[in-house]
Amino acid sequence: MSGAVAGGGVQSAGLGAAAAGCCSSLSGAGSAALLGGGSGIAGRLPSRVLEHIFSYLELADLMNCSHVCWHWYNCLADENSEVWRSLCARLLSEEALRSDILCNLSSYKTKLKSFQHALSSHDCSRNVYIKKNGFTLHRNPIAQSTDGARGKIGFSEGRHAWEIWWEGPLGTVAVIGIATKRAHMQCQGYVALLGSDDQSWGWNLVDNNLLHNGEVNGNFPQCNNAPKYQIGERIRVILDMDDKTLAFERGFEFLGVAFRGLPKTCLFPAVSAVYGNTEVTMVYLGRPLDG
């Protein structure tokens, strides 16, 4: 914290650091003895005091704090509390919070989680960058290059959903899908980068082809005269690492399973684009809703 913060703020920052240290260092029998199963020191702190302290912590520390005792867990259970709101204000851009980018996320905590899973500015082609909103990829107008990006976090278990949409022309190739850490995020020429090898799986929105290992795996969705993708249309990607499948939704319509038999490895959300100055936004939604 800055030295300009008033005395009370400095004290709270110190308490916040102490709470972070407590939740990261306490473990096993030692923590059980000190915390008394929620009836010890931590369990006796009033909720309003805890919320004030927690508002100074970072997201990883808050996740750890939720495991300290039931009292702390219940204090952090309200996903729209002042704790999560203040962290959103610190970490997320004003554009992300005020625009409709996160309109399908109902709580501050889910917005923070989405930011954690956004496209990575460190795991992408040198010809793209992530805009200040933290969620949108911008491809620079580089000739004869296909450029992609992976999400910050990959998945090896569980079910996960995220939305992707183009905010500019698709060009000749525009692919969404998943990739391992070994998949390339840049290549020469204008090609379907995702799906060009055995490390990635993609759906080319331009011609509705499914791609993997350099081969076309058929059309998608599997229906006559499937509509073409419209700019701004949100596509929901559903990765099921338990069933090893990748599926897609458009609007409220389930389009079907695109890939089956995915490998038991860490898979990342990914996109690849070819059109200069086009933009692609990805928002992680969490566990998909059934039905």
PDB file of C-alpha atoms in Angstrom:
ATOM      1  CA  MET A   1       0.000   0.000   0.000  1.00  0.00           C
ATOM      2  CA  SER A   2       1.109   3.559  -0.617  1.00  0.00           C
ATOM      3  CA  GLY A   3       2.351   5.645   2.291  1.00  0.00           C
ATOM      4  CA  ALA A   4      -0.276   8.213   1.321  1.00  0.00           C
ATOM      5  CA  VAL A   5      -3.045   6.018   2.692  1.00  0.00           C
ATOM      6  CA  ALA A   6      -4.527   7.287   5.947  1.00  0.00           C
ATOM      7  CA  GLY A   7      -3.586   5.612   9.216  1.00  0.00           C
ATOM      8  CA  GLY A   8      -6.652   3.374   9.290  1.00  0.00           C
ATOM      9  CA  GLY A   9      -5.941   2.245   5.724  1.00  0.00           C
ATOM     10  CA  VAL A  10      -2.330   1.438   6.587  1.00  0.00           C
ATOM     11  CA  GLN A  11      -3.492  -0.633   9.544  1.00  0.00           C
ATOM     12  CA  SER A  12      -5.999  -2.468   7.337  1.00  0.00           C
ATOM     13  CA  ALA A  13      -3.316  -3.139   4.738  1.00  0.00           C
ATOM     14  CA  GLY A  14      -1.145  -4.606   7.481  1.00  0.00           C
ATOM     15  CA  LEU A  15      -4.004  -6.794   8.636  1.00  0.00           C
ATOM     16  CA  GLY A  16      -4.599  -7.829   5.041  1.00  0.00           C
ATOM     17  CA  ALA A  17      -0.979  -8.897   4.688  1.00  0.00           C
ATOM     18  CA  ALA A  18      -1.247 -10.785   7.960  1.00  0.00           C
ATOM     19  CA  ALA A  19      -4.392 -12.564   6.760  1.00  0.00           C
ATOM     20  CA  ALA A  20      -2.666 -13.508   3.505  1.00  0.00           C
ATOM     21  CA  GLY A  21       0.303 -14.837   5.456  1.00  0.00           C
ATOM     22  CA  CYS A  22      -1.979 -16.737   7.791  1.00  0.00           C
ATOM     23  CA  CYS A  23      -3.957 -18.472   5.065  1.00  0.00           C
ATOM     24  CA  SER A  24      -0.838 -19.425   3.117  1.00  0.00           C
ATOM     25  CA  SER A  25       1.240 -20.632   6.061  1.00  0.00           C
ATOM     26  CA  LEU A  26      -1.297 -22.433   8.246  1.00  0.00           C
ATOM     27  CA  SER A  27      -1.782 -26.070   7.406  1.00  0.00           C
ATOM     28  CA  GLY A  28      -2.573 -29.426   8.938  1.00  0.00           C
ATOM     29  CA  ALA A  29      -2.740 -29.882  12.711  1.00  0.00           C
ATOM     30  CA  GLY A  30      -1.145 -26.488  13.358  1.00  0.00           C
ATOM     31  CA  SER A  31      -3.931 -24.608  11.645  1.00  0.00           C
ATOM     32  CA  ALA A  32      -6.627 -26.776  13.227  1.00  0.00           C
ATOM     33  CA  ALA A  33      -5.221 -26.094  16.690  1.00  0.00           C
ATOM     34  CA  LEU A  34      -4.960 -22.341  16.154  1.00  0.00           C
ATOM     35  CA  LEU A  35      -8.279 -21.895  14.382  1.00  0.00           C
ATOM     36  CA  GLY A  36     -10.197 -24.325  16.545  1.00  0.00           C
ATOM     37  CA  GLY A  37     -12.315 -25.513  13.642  1.00  0.00           C
ATOM     38  CA  GLY A  38     -13.705 -21.990  13.154  1.00  0.00           C
ATOM     39  CA  SER A  39     -14.149 -21.199  16.865  1.00  0.00           C
ATOM     40  CA  GLY A  40     -10.581 -19.924  17.449  1.00  0.00           C
ATOM     41  CA  ILE A  41      -9.020 -16.552  16.674  1.00  0.00           C
ATOM     42  CA  ALA A  42     -10.141 -16.428  13.043  1.00  0.00           C
ATOM     43  CA  GLY A  43     -13.620 -17.616  13.911  1.00  0.00           C
ATOM     44  CA  ARG A  44     -14.176 -14.769  16.376  1.00  0.00           C
ATOM     45  CA  LEU A  45     -13.412 -11.900  13.991  1.00  0.00           C
ATOM     46  CA  PRO A  46     -16.652 -10.073  13.041  1.00  0.00           C
ATOM     47  CA  SER A  47     -17.695 -10.435   9.398  1.00  0.00           C
ATOM     48  CA  ARG A  48     -17.554  -6.689   8.743  1.00  0.00           C
ATOM     49  CA  VAL A  49     -13.977  -6.562  10.016  1.00  0.00           C
ATOM     50  CA  LEU A  50     -13.025  -9.561   7.897  1.00  0.00           C
ATOM     51  CA  GLU A  51     -14.581  -8.050   4.774  1.00  0.00           C
ATOM     52  CA  HIS A  52     -12.600  -4.851   5.298  1.00  0.00           C
ATOM     53  CA  ILE A  53      -9.366  -6.818   5.684  1.00  0.00           C
ATOM     54  CA  PHE A  54     -10.119  -9.101   2.747  1.00  0.00           C
ATOM     55  CA  SER A  55     -10.730  -6.107   0.464  1.00  0.00           C
ATOM     56  CA  TYR A  56      -6.961  -5.479   0.462  1.00  0.00           C
ATOM     57  CA  LEU A  57      -5.990  -8.989  -0.623  1.00  0.00           C
ATOM     58  CA  GLU A  58      -5.256 -10.348  -4.084  1.00  0.00           C
ATOM     59  CA  LEU A  59      -7.403 -13.014  -5.740  1.00  0.00           C
ATOM     60  CA  ALA A  60      -5.075 -15.944  -4.994  1.00  0.00           C
ATOM     61  CA  ASP A  61      -4.939 -14.945  -1.316  1.00  0.00           C
ATOM     62  CA  LEU A  62      -8.727 -14.722  -1.133  1.00  0.00           C
ATOM     63  CA  MET A  63      -9.061 -18.206  -2.589  1.00  0.00           C
ATOM     64  CA  ASN A  64      -6.702 -19.475   0.113  1.00  0.00           C
ATOM     65  CA  CYS A  65      -8.579 -17.559   2.804  1.00  0.00           C
ATOM     66  CA  SER A  66     -11.820 -19.303   1.861  1.00  0.00           C
ATOM     67  CA  HIS A  67     -10.227 -22.592   3.002  1.00  0.00           C
ATOM     68  CA  VAL A  68      -9.024 -21.375   6.411  1.00  0.00           C
ATOM     69  CA  CYS A  69     -12.276 -21.978   8.314  1.00  0.00           C
ATOM     70  CA  TRP A  70     -16.044 -21.996   7.840  1.00  0.00           C
ATOM     71  CA  HIS A  71     -16.366 -18.448   9.140  1.00  0.00           C
ATOM     72  CA  TRP A  72     -13.981 -17.084   6.527  1.00  0.00           C
ATOM     73  CA  TYR A  73     -15.577 -19.243   3.839  1.00  0.00           C
ATOM     74  CA  ASN A  74     -19.051 -17.885   4.636  1.00  0.00           C
ATOM     75  CA  CYS A  75     -17.710 -14.342   4.692  1.00  0.00           C
ATOM     76  CA  LEU A  76     -16.435 -14.776   1.123  1.00  0.00           C
ATOM     77  CA  ALA A  77     -19.469 -16.733  -0.114  1.00  0.00           C
ATOM     78  CA  ASP A  78     -21.335 -13.621  -1.294  1.00  0.00           C
ATOM     79  CA  GLU A  79     -19.925 -13.216  -4.821  1.00  0.00           C
ATOM     80  CA  ASN A  80     -21.186  -9.632  -5.037  1.00  0.00           C
ATOM     81  CA  SER A  81     -19.829  -8.481  -1.678  1.00  0.00           C
ATOM     82  CA  GLU A  82     -17.642  -5.431  -1.184  1.00  0.00           C
ATOM     83  CA  VAL A  83     -14.613  -7.741  -1.110  1.00  0.00           C
ATOM     84  CA  TRP A  84     -15.116  -8.924  -4.674  1.00  0.00           C
ATOM     85  CA  ARG A  85     -16.322  -5.524  -5.886  1.00  0.00           C
ATOM     86  CA  SER A  86     -13.192  -3.759  -4.650  1.00  0.00           C
ATOM     87  CA  LEU A  87     -10.942  -6.389  -6.219  1.00  0.00           C
ATOM     88  CA  CYS A  88     -12.788  -6.005  -9.520  1.00  0.00           C
ATOM     89  CA  ALA A  89     -12.214  -2.264  -9.369  1.00  0.00           C
ATOM     90  CA  ARG A  90      -8.492  -2.844  -8.826  1.00  0.00           C
ATOM     91  CA  LEU A  91      -7.863  -5.539 -11.430  1.00  0.00           C
ATOM     92  CA  LEU A  92     -10.388  -5.047 -14.226  1.00  0.00           C
ATOM     93  CA  SER A  93     -10.412  -2.138 -16.629  1.00  0.00           C
ATOM     94  CA  GLU A  94     -13.219   0.392 -16.600  1.00  0.00           C
ATOM     95  CA  GLU A  95     -14.043  -0.582 -20.175  1.00  0.00           C
ATOM     96  CA  ALA A  96     -14.475  -4.243 -19.224  1.00  0.00           C
ATOM     97  CA  LEU A  97     -16.765  -3.387 -16.302  1.00  0.00           C
ATOM     98  CA  ARG A  98     -18.907  -0.804 -18.108  1.00  0.00           C
ATOM     99  CA  SER A  99     -19.229  -2.400 -21.550  1.00  0.00           C
ATOM    100  CA  ASP A 100     -21.199  -5.524 -22.438  1.00  0.00           C
ATOM    101  CA  ILE A 101     -18.078  -7.718 -22.592  1.00  0.00           C
ATOM    102  CA  LEU A 102     -18.949  -9.355 -19.264  1.00  0.00           C
ATOM    103  CA  CYS A 103     -22.732  -9.032 -19.581  1.00  0.00           C
ATOM    104  CA  ASN A 104     -23.295 -12.778 -19.193  1.00  0.00           C
ATOM    105  CA  LEU A 105     -21.477 -12.904 -15.857  1.00  0.00           C
ATOM    106  CA  SER A 106     -23.715 -12.094 -12.915  1.00  0.00           C
ATOM    107  CA  SER A 107     -21.228 -11.565 -10.082  1.00  0.00           C
ATOM    108  CA  TYR A 108     -17.991  -9.749  -9.353  1.00  0.00           C
ATOM    109  CA  LYS A 109     -16.301 -13.022  -8.444  1.00  0.00           C
ATOM    110  CA  THR A 110     -17.140 -14.667 -11.782  1.00  0.00           C
ATOM    111  CA  LYS A 111     -15.853 -11.581 -13.610  1.00  0.00           C
ATOM    112  CA  LEU A 112     -12.564 -11.888 -11.751  1.00  0.00           C
ATOM    113  CA  LYS A 113     -12.374 -15.576 -12.587  1.00  0.00           C
ATOM    114  CA  SER A 114     -12.988 -14.767 -16.239  1.00  0.00           C
ATOM    115  CA  PHE A 115     -10.117 -12.280 -16.167  1.00  0.00           C
ATOM    116  CA  GLN A 116      -7.899 -15.021 -14.724  1.00  0.00           C
ATOM    117  CA  HIS A 117      -8.755 -17.230 -17.725  1.00  0.00           C
ATOM    118  CA  ALA A 118      -8.611 -14.562 -20.454  1.00  0.00           C
ATOM    119  CA  LEU A 119      -6.398 -14.748 -23.543  1.00  0.00           C
ATOM    120  CA  SER A 120      -2.751 -14.462 -22.582  1.00  0.00           C
ATOM    121  CA  SER A 121      -0.575 -11.536 -23.643  1.00  0.00           C
ATOM    122  CA  HIS A 122       2.480 -13.762 -23.029  1.00  0.00           C
ATOM    123  CA  ASP A 123       1.339 -16.860 -24.909  1.00  0.00           C
ATOM    124  CA  CYS A 124       0.467 -15.547 -28.344  1.00  0.00           C
ATOM    125  CA  SER A 125       1.909 -14.600 -31.707  1.00  0.00           C
ATOM    126  CA  ARG A 126       4.198 -11.567 -31.792  1.00  0.00           C
ATOM    127  CA  ASN A 127       1.753 -10.070 -34.313  1.00  0.00           C
ATOM    128  CA  VAL A 128      -1.127  -9.751 -31.849  1.00  0.00           C
ATOM    129  CA  TYR A 129      -1.667  -8.007 -28.530  1.00  0.00           C
ATOM    130  CA  ILE A 130      -4.317  -8.024 -25.825  1.00  0.00           C
ATOM    131  CA  LYS A 131      -6.135  -4.705 -25.515  1.00  0.00           C
ATOM    132  CA  LYS A 132      -6.371  -2.746 -22.276  1.00  0.00           C
ATOM    133  CA  ASN A 133      -9.796  -4.244 -21.522  1.00  0.00           C
ATOM    134  CA  GLY A 134      -7.936  -7.509 -20.804  1.00  0.00           C
ATOM    135  CA  PHE A 135     -10.212  -9.726 -22.922  1.00  0.00           C
ATOM    136  CA  THR A 136      -9.833  -8.689 -26.570  1.00  0.00           C
ATOM    137  CA  LEU A 137      -7.111  -9.761 -28.993  1.00  0.00           C
ATOM    138  CA  HIS A 138      -6.076  -7.326 -31.737  1.00  0.00           C
ATOM    139  CA  ARG A 139      -4.205  -8.641 -34.770  1.00  0.00           C
ATOM    140  CA  ASN A 140      -1.787  -6.230 -36.383  1.00  0.00           C
ATOM    141  CA  PRO A 141      -1.937  -5.892 -40.208  1.00  0.00           C
ATOM    142  CA  ILE A 142       0.971  -8.229 -41.006  1.00  0.00           C
ATOM    143  CA  ALA A 143       1.011  -9.763 -44.485  1.00  0.00           C
ATOM    144  CA  GLN A 144       1.332 -13.508 -45.050  1.00  0.00           C
ATOM    145  CA  SER A 145       1.005 -14.522 -41.406  1.00  0.00           C
ATOM    146  CA  THR A 146      -1.509 -16.483 -39.340  1.00  0.00           C
ATOM    147  CA  ASP A 147      -1.537 -15.520 -35.682  1.00  0.00           C
ATOM    148  CA  GLY A 148      -3.085 -17.038 -32.590  1.00  0.00           C
ATOM    149  CA  ALA A 149      -3.294 -16.898 -28.812  1.00  0.00           C
ATOM    150  CA  ARG A 150      -3.965 -19.292 -25.958  1.00  0.00           C
ATOM    151  CA  GLY A 151      -5.883 -18.681 -22.749  1.00  0.00           C
ATOM    152  CA  LYS A 152      -3.910 -18.063 -19.561  1.00  0.00           C
ATOM    153  CA  ILE A 153      -5.139 -21.286 -17.946  1.00  0.00           C
ATOM    154  CA  GLY A 154      -5.581 -24.751 -19.425  1.00  0.00           C
ATOM    155  CA  PHE A 155      -7.791 -27.629 -18.279  1.00  0.00           C
ATOM    156  CA  SER A 156      -7.078 -31.293 -17.647  1.00  0.00           C
ATOM    157  CA  GLU A 157     -10.295 -32.147 -15.786  1.00  0.00           C
ATOM    158  CA  GLY A 158     -13.847 -30.911 -15.276  1.00  0.00           C
ATOM    159  CA  ARG A 159     -16.277 -29.105 -17.596  1.00  0.00           C
ATOM    160  CA  HIS A 160     -15.644 -25.579 -18.805  1.00  0.00           C
ATOM    161  CA  ALA A 161     -17.364 -23.038 -21.033  1.00  0.00           C
ATOM    162  CA  TRP A 162     -16.281 -19.782 -22.635  1.00  0.00           C
ATOM    163  CA  GLU A 163     -17.606 -17.357 -25.237  1.00  0.00           C
ATOM    164  CA  ILE A 164     -15.720 -16.102 -28.281  1.00  0.00           C
ATOM    165  CA  TRP A 165     -16.760 -13.518 -30.831  1.00  0.00           C
ATOM    166  CA  TRP A 166     -15.156 -11.636 -33.728  1.00  0.00           C
ATOM    167  CA  GLU A 167     -15.427  -7.832 -33.756  1.00  0.00           C
ATOM    168  CA  GLY A 168     -13.982  -7.371 -37.206  1.00  0.00           C
ATOM    169  CA  PRO A 169     -13.738  -9.155 -40.580  1.00  0.00           C
ATOM    170  CA  LEU A 170     -12.912 -12.862 -40.504  1.00  0.00           C
ATOM    171  CA  GLY A 171     -10.800 -12.898 -43.647  1.00  0.00           C
ATOM    172  CA  THR A 172     -10.160 -16.222 -45.353  1.00  0.00           C
ATOM    173  CA  VAL A 173      -9.574 -18.167 -42.121  1.00  0.00           C
ATOM    174  CA  ALA A 174     -10.917 -17.627 -38.592  1.00  0.00           C
ATOM    175  CA  VAL A 175     -10.588 -20.571 -36.223  1.00  0.00           C
ATOM    176  CA  ILE A 176     -11.722 -21.155 -32.638  1.00  0.00           C
ATOM    177  CA  GLY A 177     -10.984 -24.195 -30.532  1.00  0.00           C
ATOM    178  CA  ILE A 178      -8.402 -25.657 -28.182  1.00  0.00           C
ATOM    179  CA  ALA A 179      -4.676 -26.349 -28.182  1.00  0.00           C
ATOM    180  CA  THR A 180      -1.995 -27.943 -26.048  1.00  0.00           C
ATOM    181  CA  LYS A 181       0.966 -25.916 -24.829  1.00  0.00           C
ATOM    182  CA  ARG A 182       3.032 -27.379 -27.677  1.00  0.00           C
ATOM    183  CA  ALA A 183       0.822 -26.049 -30.486  1.00  0.00           C
ATOM    184  CA  HIS A 184       2.300 -23.192 -32.532  1.00  0.00           C
ATOM    185  CA  MET A 185       0.641 -19.772 -32.286  1.00  0.00           C
ATOM    186  CA  GLN A 186       2.135 -18.316 -35.472  1.00  0.00           C
ATOM    187  CA  CYS A 187       2.965 -19.533 -38.965  1.00  0.00           C
ATOM    188  CA  GLN A 188       3.647 -18.180 -42.430  1.00  0.00           C
ATOM    189  CA  GLY A 189       0.829 -17.698 -44.923  1.00  0.00           C
ATOM    190  CA  TYR A 190      -2.916 -17.620 -44.385  1.00  0.00           C
ATOM    191  CA  VAL A 191      -3.859 -21.027 -43.016  1.00  0.00           C
ATOM    192  CA  ALA A 192      -6.080 -22.683 -40.423  1.00  0.00           C
ATOM    193  CA  LEU A 193      -3.460 -22.631 -37.653  1.00  0.00           C
ATOM    194  CA  LEU A 194      -5.675 -24.360 -35.081  1.00  0.00           C
ATOM    195  CA  GLY A 195      -6.096 -27.910 -36.312  1.00  0.00           C
ATOM    196  CA  SER A 196      -2.973 -27.828 -38.486  1.00  0.00           C
ATOM    197  CA  ASP A 197      -1.240 -30.431 -36.294  1.00  0.00           C
ATOM    198  CA  ASP A 198      -2.015 -33.098 -33.688  1.00  0.00           C
ATOM    199  CA  GLN A 199      -1.724 -30.520 -30.874  1.00  0.00           C
ATOM    200  CA  SER A 200      -4.837 -28.481 -31.704  1.00  0.00           C
ATOM    201  CA  TRP A 201      -8.511 -28.821 -32.657  1.00  0.00           C
ATOM    202  CA  GLY A 202     -10.437 -26.064 -34.414  1.00  0.00           C
ATOM    203  CA  TRP A 203     -13.637 -24.937 -36.120  1.00  0.00           C
ATOM    204  CA  ASN A 204     -13.061 -22.614 -39.077  1.00  0.00           C
ATOM    205  CA  LEU A 205     -15.962 -20.168 -38.942  1.00  0.00           C
ATOM    206  CA  VAL A 206     -15.421 -19.107 -42.557  1.00  0.00           C
ATOM    207  CA  ASP A 207     -16.159 -22.431 -44.260  1.00  0.00           C
ATOM    208  CA  ASN A 208     -17.657 -24.392 -41.293  1.00  0.00           C
ATOM    209  CA  ASN A 209     -14.934 -27.048 -41.390  1.00  0.00           C
ATOM    210  CA  LEU A 210     -13.614 -28.986 -38.403  1.00  0.00           C
ATOM    211  CA  LEU A 211      -9.828 -29.313 -38.387  1.00  0.00           C
ATOM    212  CA  HIS A 212      -7.333 -31.562 -36.599  1.00  0.00           C
ATOM    213  CA  ASN A 213      -3.904 -32.966 -37.454  1.00  0.00           C
ATOM    214  CA  GLY A 214      -3.868 -31.039 -40.727  1.00  0.00           C
ATOM    215  CA  GLU A 215      -7.051 -32.671 -41.986  1.00  0.00           C
ATOM    216  CA  VAL A 216     -10.668 -31.616 -42.443  1.00  0.00           C
ATOM    217  CA  ASN A 217     -12.864 -33.705 -40.131  1.00  0.00           C
ATOM    218  CA  GLY A 218     -16.124 -32.792 -41.819  1.00  0.00           C
ATOM    219  CA  ASN A 219     -18.524 -29.877 -41.796  1.00  0.00           C
ATOM    220  CA  PHE A 220     -19.943 -28.304 -38.666  1.00  0.00           C
ATOM    221  CA  PRO A 221     -22.674 -27.985 -37.645  1.00  0.00           C
ATOM    222  CA  GLN A 222     -23.863 -31.128 -39.347  1.00  0.00           C
ATOM    223  CA  CYS A 223     -26.960 -29.833 -41.075  1.00  0.00           C
ATOM    224  CA  ASN A 224     -27.977 -28.741 -44.553  1.00  0.00           C
ATOM    225  CA  ASN A 225     -27.203 -25.126 -45.426  1.00  0.00           C
ATOM    226  CA  ALA A 226     -25.638 -24.323 -42.046  1.00  0.00           C
ATOM    227  CA  PRO A 227     -25.674 -20.546 -41.539  1.00  0.00           C
ATOM    228  CA  LYS A 228     -22.410 -18.647 -41.789  1.00  0.00           C
ATOM    229  CA  TYR A 229     -20.971 -16.894 -38.776  1.00  0.00           C
ATOM    230  CA  GLN A 230     -22.042 -13.265 -38.364  1.00  0.00           C
ATOM    231  CA  ILE A 231     -19.626 -10.685 -36.934  1.00  0.00           C
ATOM    232  CA  GLY A 232     -20.441  -9.988 -33.292  1.00  0.00           C
ATOM    233  CA  GLU A 233     -22.224 -13.308 -32.808  1.00  0.00           C
ATOM    234  CA  ARG A 234     -21.166 -15.044 -29.597  1.00  0.00           C
ATOM    235  CA  ILE A 235     -20.142 -18.674 -29.902  1.00  0.00           C
ATOM    236  CA  ARG A 236     -20.058 -20.710 -26.702  1.00  0.00           C
ATOM    237  CA  VAL A 237     -17.325 -23.333 -26.500  1.00  0.00           C
ATOM    238  CA  ILE A 238     -17.890 -26.272 -24.130  1.00  0.00           C
ATOM    239  CA  LEU A 239     -14.919 -28.429 -23.143  1.00  0.00           C
ATOM    240  CA  ASP A 240     -15.717 -31.599 -21.201  1.00  0.00           C
ATOM    241  CA  MET A 241     -12.477 -33.132 -19.955  1.00  0.00           C
ATOM    242  CA  ASP A 242     -14.384 -35.891 -18.191  1.00  0.00           C
ATOM    243  CA  ASP A 243     -16.030 -37.140 -21.407  1.00  0.00           C
ATOM    244  CA  LYS A 244     -13.101 -35.871 -23.563  1.00  0.00           C
ATOM    245  CA  THR A 245     -15.355 -33.853 -25.913  1.00  0.00           C
ATOM    246  CA  LEU A 246     -15.487 -30.365 -27.415  1.00  0.00           C
ATOM    247  CA  ALA A 247     -18.873 -28.891 -28.352  1.00  0.00           C
ATOM    248  CA  PHE A 248     -20.254 -25.537 -29.503  1.00  0.00           C
ATOM    249  CA  GLU A 249     -23.395 -23.440 -28.997  1.00  0.00           C
ATOM    250  CA  ARG A 250     -24.677 -20.430 -30.926  1.00  0.00           C
ATOM    251  CA  GLY A 251     -27.103 -18.241 -29.044  1.00  0.00           C
ATOM    252  CA  PHE A 252     -29.254 -20.713 -27.142  1.00  0.00           C
ATOM    253  CA  GLU A 253     -28.861 -23.450 -29.762  1.00  0.00           C
ATOM    254  CA  PHE A 254     -26.635 -26.426 -29.035  1.00  0.00           C
ATOM    255  CA  LEU A 255     -24.797 -27.170 -32.287  1.00  0.00           C
ATOM    256  CA  GLY A 256     -23.483 -30.566 -31.225  1.00  0.00           C
ATOM    257  CA  VAL A 257     -20.244 -32.259 -30.276  1.00  0.00           C
ATOM    258  CA  ALA A 258     -17.461 -31.356 -32.694  1.00  0.00           C
ATOM    259  CA  PHE A 259     -14.615 -33.508 -31.364  1.00  0.00           C
ATOM    260  CA  ARG A 260     -14.513 -36.697 -29.305  1.00  0.00           C
ATOM    261  CA  GLY A 261     -11.684 -38.703 -27.807  1.00  0.00           C
ATOM    262  CA  LEU A 262      -9.596 -35.720 -26.725  1.00  0.00           C
ATOM    263  CA  PRO A 263      -6.309 -36.659 -25.053  1.00  0.00           C
ATOM    264  CA  LYS A 264      -5.831 -36.693 -21.303  1.00  0.00           C
ATOM    265  CA  THR A 265      -3.592 -33.626 -21.218  1.00  0.00           C
ATOM    266  CA  CYS A 266      -3.867 -29.932 -20.418  1.00  0.00           C
ATOM    267  CA  LEU A 267      -5.896 -28.158 -23.116  1.00  0.00           C
ATOM    268  CA  PHE A 268      -6.161 -24.376 -23.523  1.00  0.00           C
ATOM    269  CA  PRO A 269      -8.807 -22.192 -25.161  1.00  0.00           C
ATOM    270  CA  ALA A 270      -7.305 -20.831 -28.385  1.00  0.00           C
ATOM    271  CA  VAL A 271      -8.033 -18.720 -31.470  1.00  0.00           C
ATOM    272  CA  SER A 272      -6.231 -17.962 -34.717  1.00  0.00           C
ATOM    273  CA  ALA A 273      -6.816 -15.102 -37.156  1.00  0.00           C
ATOM    274  CA  VAL A 274      -5.435 -13.731 -40.436  1.00  0.00           C
ATOM    275  CA  TYR A 275      -7.241 -10.440 -41.116  1.00  0.00           C
ATOM    276  CA  GLY A 276      -5.357  -7.234 -40.320  1.00  0.00           C
ATOM    277  CA  ASN A 277      -6.778  -5.128 -37.454  1.00  0.00           C
ATOM    278  CA  THR A 278      -9.493  -7.659 -36.702  1.00  0.00           C
ATOM    279  CA  GLU A 279     -10.337  -8.259 -33.044  1.00  0.00           C
ATOM    280  CA  VAL A 280     -11.451 -11.338 -31.137  1.00  0.00           C
ATOM    281  CA  THR A 281     -12.835 -11.391 -27.584  1.00  0.00           C
ATOM    282  CA  MET A 282     -12.906 -14.374 -25.247  1.00  0.00           C
ATOM    283  CA  VAL A 283     -14.772 -14.541 -21.923  1.00  0.00           C
ATOM    284  CA  TYR A 284     -14.545 -17.559 -19.633  1.00  0.00           C
ATOM    285  CA  LEU A 285     -17.947 -18.491 -18.155  1.00  0.00           C
ATOM    286  CA  GLY A 286     -17.079 -21.353 -15.779  1.00  0.00           C
ATOM    287  CA  ARG A 287     -18.950 -24.622 -15.542  1.00  0.00           C
ATOM    288  CA  PRO A 288     -21.562 -24.921 -18.333  1.00  0.00           C
ATOM    289  CA  LEU A 289     -25.235 -25.090 -17.424  1.00  0.00           C
ATOM    290  CA  ASP A 290     -26.999 -28.289 -18.427  1.00  0.00           C
ATOM    291  CA  GLY A 291     -30.240 -28.346 -20.302  1.00  0.00           C
TER     292      GLY A 291
END
